[in-house]
Short mmCIF file of C-alpha atoms and ligand atoms in Angstrom, two decimals:
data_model
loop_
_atom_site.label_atom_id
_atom_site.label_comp_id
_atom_site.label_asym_id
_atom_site.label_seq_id
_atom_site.Cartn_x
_atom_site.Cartn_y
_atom_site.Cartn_z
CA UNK A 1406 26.26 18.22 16.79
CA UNK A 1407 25.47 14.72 18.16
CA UNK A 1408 22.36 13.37 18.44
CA UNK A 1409 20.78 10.27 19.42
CA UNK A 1410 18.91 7.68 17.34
CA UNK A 1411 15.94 5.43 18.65
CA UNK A 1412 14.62 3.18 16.62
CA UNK A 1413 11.19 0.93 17.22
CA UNK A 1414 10.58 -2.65 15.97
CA UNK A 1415 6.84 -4.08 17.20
CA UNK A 1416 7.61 -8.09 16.48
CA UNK A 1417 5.08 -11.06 16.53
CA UNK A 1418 5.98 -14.16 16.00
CA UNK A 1419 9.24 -13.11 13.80
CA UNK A 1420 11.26 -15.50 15.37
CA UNK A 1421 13.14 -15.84 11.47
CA UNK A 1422 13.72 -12.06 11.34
CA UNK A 1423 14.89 -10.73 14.39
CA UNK A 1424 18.52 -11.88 13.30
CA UNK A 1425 18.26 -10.48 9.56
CA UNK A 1426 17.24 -7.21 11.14
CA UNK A 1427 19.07 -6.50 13.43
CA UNK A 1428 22.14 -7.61 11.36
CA UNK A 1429 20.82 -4.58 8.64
CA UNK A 1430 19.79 -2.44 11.27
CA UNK A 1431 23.41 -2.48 12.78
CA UNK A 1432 25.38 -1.76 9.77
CA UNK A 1433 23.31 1.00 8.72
CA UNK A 1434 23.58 2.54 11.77
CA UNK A 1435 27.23 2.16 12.14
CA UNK A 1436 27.83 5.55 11.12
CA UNK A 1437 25.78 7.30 13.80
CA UNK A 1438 27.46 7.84 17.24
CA UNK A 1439 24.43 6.96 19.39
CA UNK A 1440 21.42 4.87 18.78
CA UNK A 1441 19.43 2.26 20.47
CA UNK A 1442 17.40 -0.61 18.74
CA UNK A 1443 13.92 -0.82 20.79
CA UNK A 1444 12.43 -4.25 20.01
CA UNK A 1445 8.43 -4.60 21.21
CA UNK A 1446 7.78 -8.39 21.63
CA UNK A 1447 3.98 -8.22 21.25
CA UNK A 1448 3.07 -11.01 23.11
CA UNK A 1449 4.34 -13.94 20.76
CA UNK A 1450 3.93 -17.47 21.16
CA UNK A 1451 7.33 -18.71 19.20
CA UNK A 1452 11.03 -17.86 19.96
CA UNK A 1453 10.85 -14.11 19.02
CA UNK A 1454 11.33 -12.97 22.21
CA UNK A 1455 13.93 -15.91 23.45
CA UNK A 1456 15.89 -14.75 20.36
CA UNK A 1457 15.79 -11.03 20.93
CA UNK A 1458 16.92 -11.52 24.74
CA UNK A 1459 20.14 -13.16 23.60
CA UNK A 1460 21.30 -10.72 21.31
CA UNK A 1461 20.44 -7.85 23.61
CA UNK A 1462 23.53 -9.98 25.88
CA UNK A 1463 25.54 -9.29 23.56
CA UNK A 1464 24.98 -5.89 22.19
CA UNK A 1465 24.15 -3.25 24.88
CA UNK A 1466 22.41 -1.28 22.25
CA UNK A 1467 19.70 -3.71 22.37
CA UNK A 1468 16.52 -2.75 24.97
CA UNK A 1469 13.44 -4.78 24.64
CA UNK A 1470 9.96 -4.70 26.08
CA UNK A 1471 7.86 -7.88 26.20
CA UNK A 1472 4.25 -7.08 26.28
CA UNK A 1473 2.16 -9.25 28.72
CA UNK A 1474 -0.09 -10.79 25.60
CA UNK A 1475 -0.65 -9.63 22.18
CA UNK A 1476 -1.80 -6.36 21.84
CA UNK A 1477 -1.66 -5.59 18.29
CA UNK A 1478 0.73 -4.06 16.03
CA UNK A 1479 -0.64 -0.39 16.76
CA UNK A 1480 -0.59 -0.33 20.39
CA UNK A 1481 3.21 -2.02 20.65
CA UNK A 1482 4.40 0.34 18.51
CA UNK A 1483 2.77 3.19 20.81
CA UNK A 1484 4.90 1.17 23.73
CA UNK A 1485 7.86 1.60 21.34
CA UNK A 1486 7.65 5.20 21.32
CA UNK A 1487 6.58 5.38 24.81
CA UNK A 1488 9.54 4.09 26.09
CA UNK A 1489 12.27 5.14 23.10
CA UNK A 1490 14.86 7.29 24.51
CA UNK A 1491 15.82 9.10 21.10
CA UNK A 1492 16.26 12.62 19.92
CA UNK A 1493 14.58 11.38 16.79
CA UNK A 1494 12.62 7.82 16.71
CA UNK A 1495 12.03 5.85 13.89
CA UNK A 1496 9.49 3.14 13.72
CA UNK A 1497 9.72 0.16 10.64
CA UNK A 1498 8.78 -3.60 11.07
CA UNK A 1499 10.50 -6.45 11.67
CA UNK A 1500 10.03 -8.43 8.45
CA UNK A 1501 12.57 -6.37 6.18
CA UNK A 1502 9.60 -5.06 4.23
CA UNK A 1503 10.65 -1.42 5.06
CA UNK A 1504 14.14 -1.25 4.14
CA UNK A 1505 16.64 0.08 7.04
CA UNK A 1506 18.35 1.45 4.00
CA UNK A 1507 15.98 4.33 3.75
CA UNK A 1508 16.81 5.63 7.45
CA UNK A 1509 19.95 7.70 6.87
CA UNK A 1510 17.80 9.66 4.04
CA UNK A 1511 15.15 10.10 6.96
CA UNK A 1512 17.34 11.41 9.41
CA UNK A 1513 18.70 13.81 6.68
CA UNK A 1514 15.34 15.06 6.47
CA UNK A 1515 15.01 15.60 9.86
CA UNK A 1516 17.87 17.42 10.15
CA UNK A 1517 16.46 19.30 7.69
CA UNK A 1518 14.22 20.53 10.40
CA UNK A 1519 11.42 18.24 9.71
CA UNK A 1520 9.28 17.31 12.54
CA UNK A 1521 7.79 14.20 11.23
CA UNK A 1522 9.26 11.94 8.02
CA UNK A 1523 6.87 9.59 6.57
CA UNK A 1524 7.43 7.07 4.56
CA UNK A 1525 4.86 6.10 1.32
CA UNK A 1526 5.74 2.91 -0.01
CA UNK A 1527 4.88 1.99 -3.38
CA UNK A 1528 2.40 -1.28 -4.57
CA UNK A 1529 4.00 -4.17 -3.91
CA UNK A 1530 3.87 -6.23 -7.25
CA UNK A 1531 2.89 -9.86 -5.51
CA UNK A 1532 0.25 -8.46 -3.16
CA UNK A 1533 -2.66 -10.75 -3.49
CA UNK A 1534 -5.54 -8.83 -5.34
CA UNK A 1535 -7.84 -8.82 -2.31
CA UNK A 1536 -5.00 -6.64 -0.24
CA UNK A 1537 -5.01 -4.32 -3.02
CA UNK A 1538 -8.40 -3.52 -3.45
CA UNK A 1539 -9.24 -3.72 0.11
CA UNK A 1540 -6.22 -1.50 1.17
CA UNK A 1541 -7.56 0.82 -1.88
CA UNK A 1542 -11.01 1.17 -1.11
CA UNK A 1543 -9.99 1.90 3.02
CA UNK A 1544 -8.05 4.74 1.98
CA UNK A 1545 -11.14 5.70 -0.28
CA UNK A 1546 -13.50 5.60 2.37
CA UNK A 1547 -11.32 6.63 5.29
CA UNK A 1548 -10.70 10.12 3.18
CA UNK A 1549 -14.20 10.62 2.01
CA UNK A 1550 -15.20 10.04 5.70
CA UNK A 1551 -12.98 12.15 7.83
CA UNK A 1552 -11.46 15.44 8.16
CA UNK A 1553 -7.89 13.97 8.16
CA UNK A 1554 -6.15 12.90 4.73
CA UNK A 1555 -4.25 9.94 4.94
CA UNK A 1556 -2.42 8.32 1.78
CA UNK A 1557 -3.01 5.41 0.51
CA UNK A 1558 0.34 3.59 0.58
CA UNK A 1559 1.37 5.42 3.94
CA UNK A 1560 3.53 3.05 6.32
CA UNK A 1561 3.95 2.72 9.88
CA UNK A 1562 7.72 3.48 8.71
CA UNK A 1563 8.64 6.88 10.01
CA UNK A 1564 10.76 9.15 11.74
CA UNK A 1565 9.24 10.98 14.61
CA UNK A 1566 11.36 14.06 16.27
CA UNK A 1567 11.56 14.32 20.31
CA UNK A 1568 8.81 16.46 20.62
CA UNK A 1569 6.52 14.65 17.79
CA UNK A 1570 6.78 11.38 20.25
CA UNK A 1571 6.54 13.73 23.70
CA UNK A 1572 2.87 15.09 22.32
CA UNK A 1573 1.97 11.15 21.21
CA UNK A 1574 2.46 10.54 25.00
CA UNK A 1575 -0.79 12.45 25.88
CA UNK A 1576 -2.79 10.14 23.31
CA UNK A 1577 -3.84 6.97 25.06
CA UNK A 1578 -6.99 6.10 22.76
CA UNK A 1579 -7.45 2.32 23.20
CA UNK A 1580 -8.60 2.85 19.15
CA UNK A 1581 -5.15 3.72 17.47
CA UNK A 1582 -4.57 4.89 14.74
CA UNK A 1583 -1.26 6.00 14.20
CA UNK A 1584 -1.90 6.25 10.29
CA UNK A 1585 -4.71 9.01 11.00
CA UNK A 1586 -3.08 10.42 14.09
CA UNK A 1587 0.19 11.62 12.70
CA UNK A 1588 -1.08 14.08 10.08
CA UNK A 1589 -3.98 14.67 12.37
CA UNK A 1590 -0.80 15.69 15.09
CA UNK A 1591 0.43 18.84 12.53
CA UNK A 1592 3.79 20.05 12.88
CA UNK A 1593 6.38 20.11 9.88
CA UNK A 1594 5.77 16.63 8.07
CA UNK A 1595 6.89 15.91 4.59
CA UNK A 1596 7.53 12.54 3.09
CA UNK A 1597 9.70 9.67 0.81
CA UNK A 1598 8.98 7.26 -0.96
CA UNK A 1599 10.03 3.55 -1.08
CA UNK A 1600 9.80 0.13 -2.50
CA UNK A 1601 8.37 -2.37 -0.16
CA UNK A 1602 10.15 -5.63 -0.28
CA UNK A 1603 8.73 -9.46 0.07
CA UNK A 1604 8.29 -10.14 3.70
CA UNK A 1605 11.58 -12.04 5.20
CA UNK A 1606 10.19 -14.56 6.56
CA UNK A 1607 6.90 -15.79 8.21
CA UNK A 1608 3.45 -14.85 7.21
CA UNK A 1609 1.63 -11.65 7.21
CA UNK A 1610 -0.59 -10.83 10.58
CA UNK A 1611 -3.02 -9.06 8.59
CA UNK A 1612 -6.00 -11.15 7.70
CA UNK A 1613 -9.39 -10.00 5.70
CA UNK A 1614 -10.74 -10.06 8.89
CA UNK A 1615 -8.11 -8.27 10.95
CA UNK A 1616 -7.75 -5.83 8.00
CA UNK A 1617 -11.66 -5.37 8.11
CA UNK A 1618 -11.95 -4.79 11.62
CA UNK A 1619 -8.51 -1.99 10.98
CA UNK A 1620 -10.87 -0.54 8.25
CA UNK A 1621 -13.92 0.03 10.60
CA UNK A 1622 -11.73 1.19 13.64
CA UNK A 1623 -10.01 3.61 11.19
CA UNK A 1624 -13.19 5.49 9.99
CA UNK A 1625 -15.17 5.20 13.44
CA UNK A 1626 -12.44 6.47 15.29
CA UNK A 1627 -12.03 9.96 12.85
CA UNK A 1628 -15.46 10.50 11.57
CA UNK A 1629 -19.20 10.39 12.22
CA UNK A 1630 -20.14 11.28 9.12
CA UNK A 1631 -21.72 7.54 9.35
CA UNK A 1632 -23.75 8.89 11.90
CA UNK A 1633 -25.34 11.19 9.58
CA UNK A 1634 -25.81 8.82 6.70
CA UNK A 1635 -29.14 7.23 8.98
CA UNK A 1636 -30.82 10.66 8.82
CA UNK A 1637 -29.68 10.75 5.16
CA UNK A 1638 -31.30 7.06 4.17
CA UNK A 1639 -33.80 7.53 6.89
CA UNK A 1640 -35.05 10.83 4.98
CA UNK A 1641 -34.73 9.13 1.47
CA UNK A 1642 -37.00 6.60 2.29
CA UNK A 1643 -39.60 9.08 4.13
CA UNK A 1644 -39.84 10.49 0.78
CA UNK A 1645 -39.94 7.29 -1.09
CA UNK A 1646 -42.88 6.07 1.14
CA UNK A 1647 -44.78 9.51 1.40
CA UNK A 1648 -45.08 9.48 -2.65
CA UNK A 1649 -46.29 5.69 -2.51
CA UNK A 1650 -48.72 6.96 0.40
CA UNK A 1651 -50.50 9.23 -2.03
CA UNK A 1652 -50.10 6.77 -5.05
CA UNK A 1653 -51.93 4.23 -2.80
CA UNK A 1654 -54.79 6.81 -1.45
CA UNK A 1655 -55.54 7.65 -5.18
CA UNK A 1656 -55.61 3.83 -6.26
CA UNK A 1657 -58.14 3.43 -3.10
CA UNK A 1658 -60.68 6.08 -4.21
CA UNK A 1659 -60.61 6.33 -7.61
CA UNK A 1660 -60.22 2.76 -8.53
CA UNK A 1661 -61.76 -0.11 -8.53
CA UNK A 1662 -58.59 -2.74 -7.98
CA UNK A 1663 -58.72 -3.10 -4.30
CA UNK A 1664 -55.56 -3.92 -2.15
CA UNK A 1665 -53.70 -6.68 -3.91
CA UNK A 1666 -50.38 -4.69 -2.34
CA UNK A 1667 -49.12 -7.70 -0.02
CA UNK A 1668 -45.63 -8.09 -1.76
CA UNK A 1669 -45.33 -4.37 -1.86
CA UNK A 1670 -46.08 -4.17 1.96
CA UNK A 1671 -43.68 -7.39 2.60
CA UNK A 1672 -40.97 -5.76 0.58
CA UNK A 1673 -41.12 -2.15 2.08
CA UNK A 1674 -41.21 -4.08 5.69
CA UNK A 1675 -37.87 -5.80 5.15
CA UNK A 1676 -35.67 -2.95 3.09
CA UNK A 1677 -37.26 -0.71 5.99
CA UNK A 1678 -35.78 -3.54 8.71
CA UNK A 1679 -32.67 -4.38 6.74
CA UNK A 1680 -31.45 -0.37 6.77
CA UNK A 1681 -32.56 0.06 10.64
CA UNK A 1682 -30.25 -3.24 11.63
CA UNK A 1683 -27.47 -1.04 9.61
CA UNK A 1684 -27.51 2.20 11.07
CA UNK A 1685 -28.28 0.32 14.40
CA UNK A 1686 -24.44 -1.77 13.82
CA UNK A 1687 -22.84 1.87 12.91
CA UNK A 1688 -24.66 3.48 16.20
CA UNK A 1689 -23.42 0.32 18.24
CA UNK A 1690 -19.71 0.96 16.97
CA UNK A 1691 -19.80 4.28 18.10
CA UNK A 1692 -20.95 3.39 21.43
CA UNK A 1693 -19.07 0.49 21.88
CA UNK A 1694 -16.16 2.39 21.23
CA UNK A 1695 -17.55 4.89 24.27
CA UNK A 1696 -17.62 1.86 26.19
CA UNK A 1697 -14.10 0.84 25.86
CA UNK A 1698 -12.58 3.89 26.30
CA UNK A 1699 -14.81 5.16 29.33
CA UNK A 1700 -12.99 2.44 31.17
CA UNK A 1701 -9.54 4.37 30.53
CA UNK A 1702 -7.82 1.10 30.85
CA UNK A 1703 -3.91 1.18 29.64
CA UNK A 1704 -2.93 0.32 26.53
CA UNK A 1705 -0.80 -2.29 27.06
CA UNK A 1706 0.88 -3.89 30.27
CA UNK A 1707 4.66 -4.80 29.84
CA UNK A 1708 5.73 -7.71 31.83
CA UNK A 1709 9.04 -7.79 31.08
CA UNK A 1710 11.79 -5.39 30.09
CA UNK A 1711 15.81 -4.39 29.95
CA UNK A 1712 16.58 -0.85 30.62
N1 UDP B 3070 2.84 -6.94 14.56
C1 UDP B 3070 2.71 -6.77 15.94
N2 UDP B 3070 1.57 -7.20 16.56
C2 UDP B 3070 0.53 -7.78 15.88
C3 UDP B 3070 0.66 -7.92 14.47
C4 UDP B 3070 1.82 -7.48 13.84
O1 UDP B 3070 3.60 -6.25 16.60
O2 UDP B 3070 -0.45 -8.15 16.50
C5 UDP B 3070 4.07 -6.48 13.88
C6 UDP B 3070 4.71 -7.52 12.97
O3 UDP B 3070 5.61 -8.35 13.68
C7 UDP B 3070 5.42 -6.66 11.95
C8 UDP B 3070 4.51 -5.43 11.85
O4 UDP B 3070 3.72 -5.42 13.04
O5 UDP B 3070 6.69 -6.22 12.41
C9 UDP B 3070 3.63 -5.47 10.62
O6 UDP B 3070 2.90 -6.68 10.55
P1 UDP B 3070 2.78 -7.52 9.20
O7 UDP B 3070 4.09 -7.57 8.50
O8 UDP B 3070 2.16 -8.81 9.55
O9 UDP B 3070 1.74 -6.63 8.37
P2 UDP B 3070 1.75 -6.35 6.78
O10 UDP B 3070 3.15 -5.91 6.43
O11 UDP B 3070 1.41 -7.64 6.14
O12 UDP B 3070 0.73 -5.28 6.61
MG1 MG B 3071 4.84 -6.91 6.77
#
């Protein structure tokens, strides 16, 4: 039976990979009959896209799309699937950190008769300390929080069948996820493991603060459980204050040290304040987030592509 591979690549500002990838991409894939390579130029600012134009002259197996700015890695690689013409569709990055050797094992597994393949990739030795407790303590929180359970060293490095990417079609949340979504989605998903190399070439895109902002988007967009954690403090402190209400009606009749209780008041005031601004933030994420999406604006725009 023949079948026909797609695979995705979201690229910003790889100008130093795009060769070195699609060099491996091509002779792993030499032993498939049909496949396309589906590079997403997320709006970069260096060669990336220059580069990927001129090899897709001389291999017609090459179809880009150039998004019309950056849009972040999550939403090209929804154009990616979007627009992938595949019977399966594989998705890895274009700095070599998910090795293209892995893929024939994933489309064994899919032939197989799984549905979805995902990939779990294992610590990477060099990641700076920060990554690795931050990355830790998002999976942590992300699971605690929300109905879906998402490992923690899950990739965006998977194989997606025809169908899989047909149903991802209906899902145009301007807050993707596609680390949440995909075992949210169901169907017959099962997994491998890998060893994530050094990046190629080039510098990671994900900063603290990008990584932060992931974090937050991550747990907002599958849970309000945060929601319920203001009624939760809010009730705690009721409590608190009710007991220190009667404490302070007993000092007032039957003692004789009147009202010396300005830090106490101060102090209460502020913790009191301090909580309110935080359930306020978590109530203004939510809504934001209702904001945004109300608008139903696309995900991305394309202004440029081959096929
Ligand atoms: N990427 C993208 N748009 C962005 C940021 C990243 O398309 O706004 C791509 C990037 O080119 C790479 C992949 O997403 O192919 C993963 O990014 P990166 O390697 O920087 O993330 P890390 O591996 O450090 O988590
Ligand atoms: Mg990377």
């Amino acid at each position: 039976m023949s079948f026909s591979v797609s695979v995705v690549i979201p690229c910003y500002n790889e100008q130093d990979n795009i060769g070195s990838i699609y060099s491996k991409l091509t002779e792993v894939l030499a032993s498939y009959e049909q496949y396309e390579l589906l590079f997403v130029d997320d709006g970069s600012s260096d060669l990336t896209l220059q580069k990927i134009i001129s090899l897709a002259e001389t291999d017609i197996r090459i179809h880009y799309i150039a998004l019309s700015r950056n849009f972040g890695h999550q939403q090209a690689l929804k154009a990616g699937l979007d627009h992938a013409s595949g019977d399966c569709v594989i998705s890895l990055d274009a700095d070599l950190q998910h090795p293209p050797s892995l893929i024939p094992e994933l489309i064994e597994k899919w032939q197989q008769g799984y549905d979805v393949v995902n990939t779990i990739r294992g610590e990477l030795k060099s990641l700076p300390l920060l990554k690795r407790i931050t990355s830790r303590l998002f999976y942590k929180s992300i699971n605690r929080l929300s109905s879906v359970e998402i490992n923690a060293g899950m990739a965006d490095f998977r194989l997606l069948d025809r169908k899989v990417v047909d149903a991802l079609k209906h899902f145009n949340e301007n807050y993707l996820f596609l680390r949440g979504l995909i075992p949210w989605l169901g169907f017959n998903q099962t997994a491998v493991n890998f060893q994530p190399a050094e990046r190629n070439s080039g510098s990671t895109k994900y900063r603290f603060s990008r990584m932060l902002k992931l974090g937050l988007d991550g747990v907002t967009s599958f849970s309000n459980k945060p929601l319920y954690l203001s009624i939760f403090i809010g009730s705690m402190i009721a409590a608190v204050a009710f007991l220190y209400g009667l404490y302070a009606v007993y000092i007032h009749f039957f003692t004789e040290s009147a009202l010396p209780g300005w830090t106490s008041i101060t102090a209460s005031v502020l913790f009191i304040g301090g909580i309110q601004l935080i359930m306020l933030g978590i109530i203004g994420i939510y809504l934001g987030k209702l904001f945004i999406e109300n608008k139903r604006r696309p995900n991305y725009l394309i202004r440029r592509k081959n096929f």
